Amino acid sequence: MLSLRTDPAVQDVDLIHRFLSEDSPWAKGIPKLLVRESIQNSLNFGLFESEAQVAYARVVTDYTTFAYVLDVFVLQEHRGKGYGRMLMEAVLAHPRLQGLRRLVLVSSTARGLYAKYGFAPLEKPETFMEITRANPYASDA
């Protein structure tokens, strides 16, 4: 049975850490402590088959004007089942995320999926700025 869970306490920190630190192009090498802290400080969306987590997304938000959707993934062996779609539908339907002025998502993959839910390239990219730190999780050893 498939279920969506938002409680930070039930998210599989080990699984999320393993995916982010080993398989994601955006968080290679991230320490487990930072993953645990990010889960505690986010609105979480975990998809579970029975008791096993198979997909995840989280949102960082002020709940009034802005939300950043990130760390979206479906485990390789569970792709093609519509789980990415289910995650995005759950995020966009969440009651606390209604009426926001802006939701952003940074992704180089699954852009077609995100476009189906209204995400588009920045309308005015010249107005956005960022600080990017190359490989912040690299070991000094």
Short mmCIF file of C-alpha atoms in Angstrom, two decimals:
data_model
loop_
_atom_site.label_atom_id
_atom_site.label_comp_id
_atom_site.label_asym_id
_atom_site.label_seq_id
_atom_site.Cartn_x
_atom_site.Cartn_y
_atom_site.Cartn_z
CA MET A 1 0.00 0.00 0.00
CA LEU A 2 1.29 3.44 -0.97
CA SER A 3 1.14 6.32 1.52
CA LEU A 4 2.33 9.91 1.70
CA ARG A 5 3.88 11.01 4.98
CA THR A 6 4.91 14.54 5.92
CA ASP A 7 6.05 14.02 9.51
CA PRO A 8 9.83 14.63 9.72
CA ALA A 9 10.10 11.87 12.35
CA VAL A 10 9.05 9.13 9.90
CA GLN A 11 11.31 10.08 6.99
CA ASP A 12 14.04 7.50 6.38
CA VAL A 13 17.12 9.64 7.11
CA ASP A 14 19.51 6.84 6.13
CA LEU A 15 17.84 6.33 2.76
CA ILE A 16 17.55 10.06 2.03
CA HIS A 17 21.18 10.61 3.03
CA ARG A 18 22.37 7.68 0.92
CA PHE A 19 20.53 8.97 -2.16
CA LEU A 20 21.60 12.59 -1.74
CA SER A 21 25.23 11.88 -0.86
CA GLU A 22 25.84 9.11 -3.39
CA ASP A 23 23.35 9.40 -6.27
CA SER A 24 22.28 13.03 -6.57
CA PRO A 25 24.29 15.45 -8.66
CA TRP A 26 23.42 18.33 -6.30
CA ALA A 27 24.41 17.06 -2.84
CA LYS A 28 27.28 14.59 -3.34
CA GLY A 29 29.01 13.94 -0.06
CA ILE A 30 26.53 15.80 2.14
CA PRO A 31 26.99 14.72 5.77
CA LYS A 32 24.14 12.80 7.40
CA LEU A 33 23.89 15.39 10.17
CA LEU A 34 23.05 18.09 7.58
CA VAL A 35 20.46 15.85 5.94
CA ARG A 36 18.83 15.17 9.31
CA GLU A 37 18.79 18.90 10.09
CA SER A 38 17.35 19.78 6.66
CA ILE A 39 14.52 17.28 7.18
CA GLN A 40 13.74 18.78 10.60
CA ASN A 41 13.57 22.29 9.13
CA SER A 42 11.47 21.52 6.05
CA LEU A 43 8.00 20.51 4.97
CA ASN A 44 8.58 16.88 3.94
CA PHE A 45 6.84 14.64 1.43
CA GLY A 46 7.81 10.98 1.67
CA LEU A 47 6.17 8.26 -0.41
CA PHE A 48 6.17 4.86 1.24
CA GLU A 49 5.31 1.42 -0.11
CA SER A 50 4.17 -0.27 3.08
CA GLU A 51 6.91 0.83 5.47
CA ALA A 52 9.70 1.35 2.90
CA GLN A 53 10.33 4.87 1.65
CA VAL A 54 10.59 5.00 -2.15
CA ALA A 55 10.46 8.72 -2.99
CA TYR A 56 11.01 12.08 -1.34
CA ALA A 57 10.71 15.83 -1.77
CA ARG A 58 10.98 18.69 0.65
CA VAL A 59 9.93 22.32 0.69
CA VAL A 60 11.59 25.25 2.43
CA THR A 61 9.05 28.03 2.89
CA ASP A 62 7.82 30.97 4.91
CA TYR A 63 4.23 29.67 4.28
CA THR A 64 3.09 33.13 3.17
CA THR A 65 4.85 34.23 -0.03
CA PHE A 66 7.63 31.88 -1.10
CA ALA A 67 8.55 28.19 -1.29
CA TYR A 68 11.60 26.35 -2.62
CA VAL A 69 10.97 22.75 -3.70
CA LEU A 70 14.11 20.64 -3.51
CA ASP A 71 15.70 17.23 -3.00
CA VAL A 72 13.06 15.61 -5.19
CA PHE A 73 13.83 12.00 -6.03
CA VAL A 74 12.33 8.60 -6.72
CA LEU A 75 14.53 5.57 -6.12
CA GLN A 76 15.75 4.08 -9.40
CA GLU A 77 13.91 0.79 -8.94
CA HIS A 78 10.61 2.62 -8.41
CA ARG A 79 10.76 5.03 -11.35
CA GLY A 80 8.10 4.82 -14.03
CA LYS A 81 5.29 4.24 -11.53
CA GLY A 82 4.09 7.85 -11.41
CA TYR A 83 5.66 8.54 -8.02
CA GLY A 84 7.29 11.79 -9.18
CA ARG A 85 3.87 12.97 -10.33
CA MET A 86 2.34 11.97 -7.00
CA LEU A 87 4.99 13.93 -5.10
CA MET A 88 4.43 17.07 -7.15
CA GLU A 89 0.66 16.81 -6.81
CA ALA A 90 1.01 16.43 -3.04
CA VAL A 91 3.35 19.42 -2.80
CA LEU A 92 1.13 21.68 -4.87
CA ALA A 93 -2.05 20.58 -3.06
CA HIS A 94 -0.68 21.02 0.44
CA PRO A 95 -2.97 23.42 2.34
CA ARG A 96 -0.11 25.47 3.80
CA LEU A 97 1.33 26.13 0.34
CA GLN A 98 -1.80 27.64 -1.17
CA GLY A 99 -1.75 31.30 -2.17
CA LEU A 100 2.03 31.65 -2.28
CA ARG A 101 3.35 34.28 -4.68
CA ARG A 102 6.27 32.17 -5.88
CA LEU A 103 7.41 28.55 -5.86
CA VAL A 104 10.85 27.79 -7.26
CA LEU A 105 12.60 24.59 -8.15
CA VAL A 106 16.12 24.09 -9.49
CA SER A 107 16.54 21.00 -11.65
CA SER A 108 18.41 19.74 -14.66
CA THR A 109 16.30 16.58 -14.85
CA ALA A 110 12.57 15.81 -15.11
CA ARG A 111 11.91 19.30 -16.44
CA GLY A 112 9.02 17.96 -18.53
CA LEU A 113 7.35 16.65 -15.38
CA TYR A 114 7.76 19.96 -13.57
CA ALA A 115 6.49 21.91 -16.59
CA LYS A 116 3.23 19.92 -16.43
CA TYR A 117 2.67 21.46 -12.99
CA GLY A 118 3.32 25.03 -14.10
CA PHE A 119 7.03 25.36 -13.43
CA ALA A 120 8.77 27.34 -16.17
CA PRO A 121 12.18 28.92 -16.76
CA LEU A 122 12.63 32.14 -14.84
CA GLU A 123 10.56 34.92 -16.35
CA LYS A 124 13.20 37.51 -15.48
CA PRO A 125 16.44 35.61 -14.82
CA GLU A 126 18.32 38.90 -14.70
CA THR A 127 16.54 39.72 -11.42
CA PHE A 128 17.73 36.58 -9.62
CA MET A 129 21.11 36.32 -7.96
CA GLU A 130 22.76 33.53 -6.07
CA ILE A 131 25.82 32.57 -4.12
CA THR A 132 27.08 29.14 -5.15
CA ARG A 133 29.78 27.37 -3.21
CA ALA A 134 31.54 24.72 -5.26
CA ASN A 135 31.48 21.32 -3.55
CA PRO A 136 30.75 22.50 0.01
CA TYR A 137 30.65 18.91 1.28
CA ALA A 138 34.09 17.87 0.02
CA SER A 139 36.29 16.33 2.63
CA ASP A 140 39.43 18.23 3.61
CA ALA A 141 41.20 14.92 4.20
#
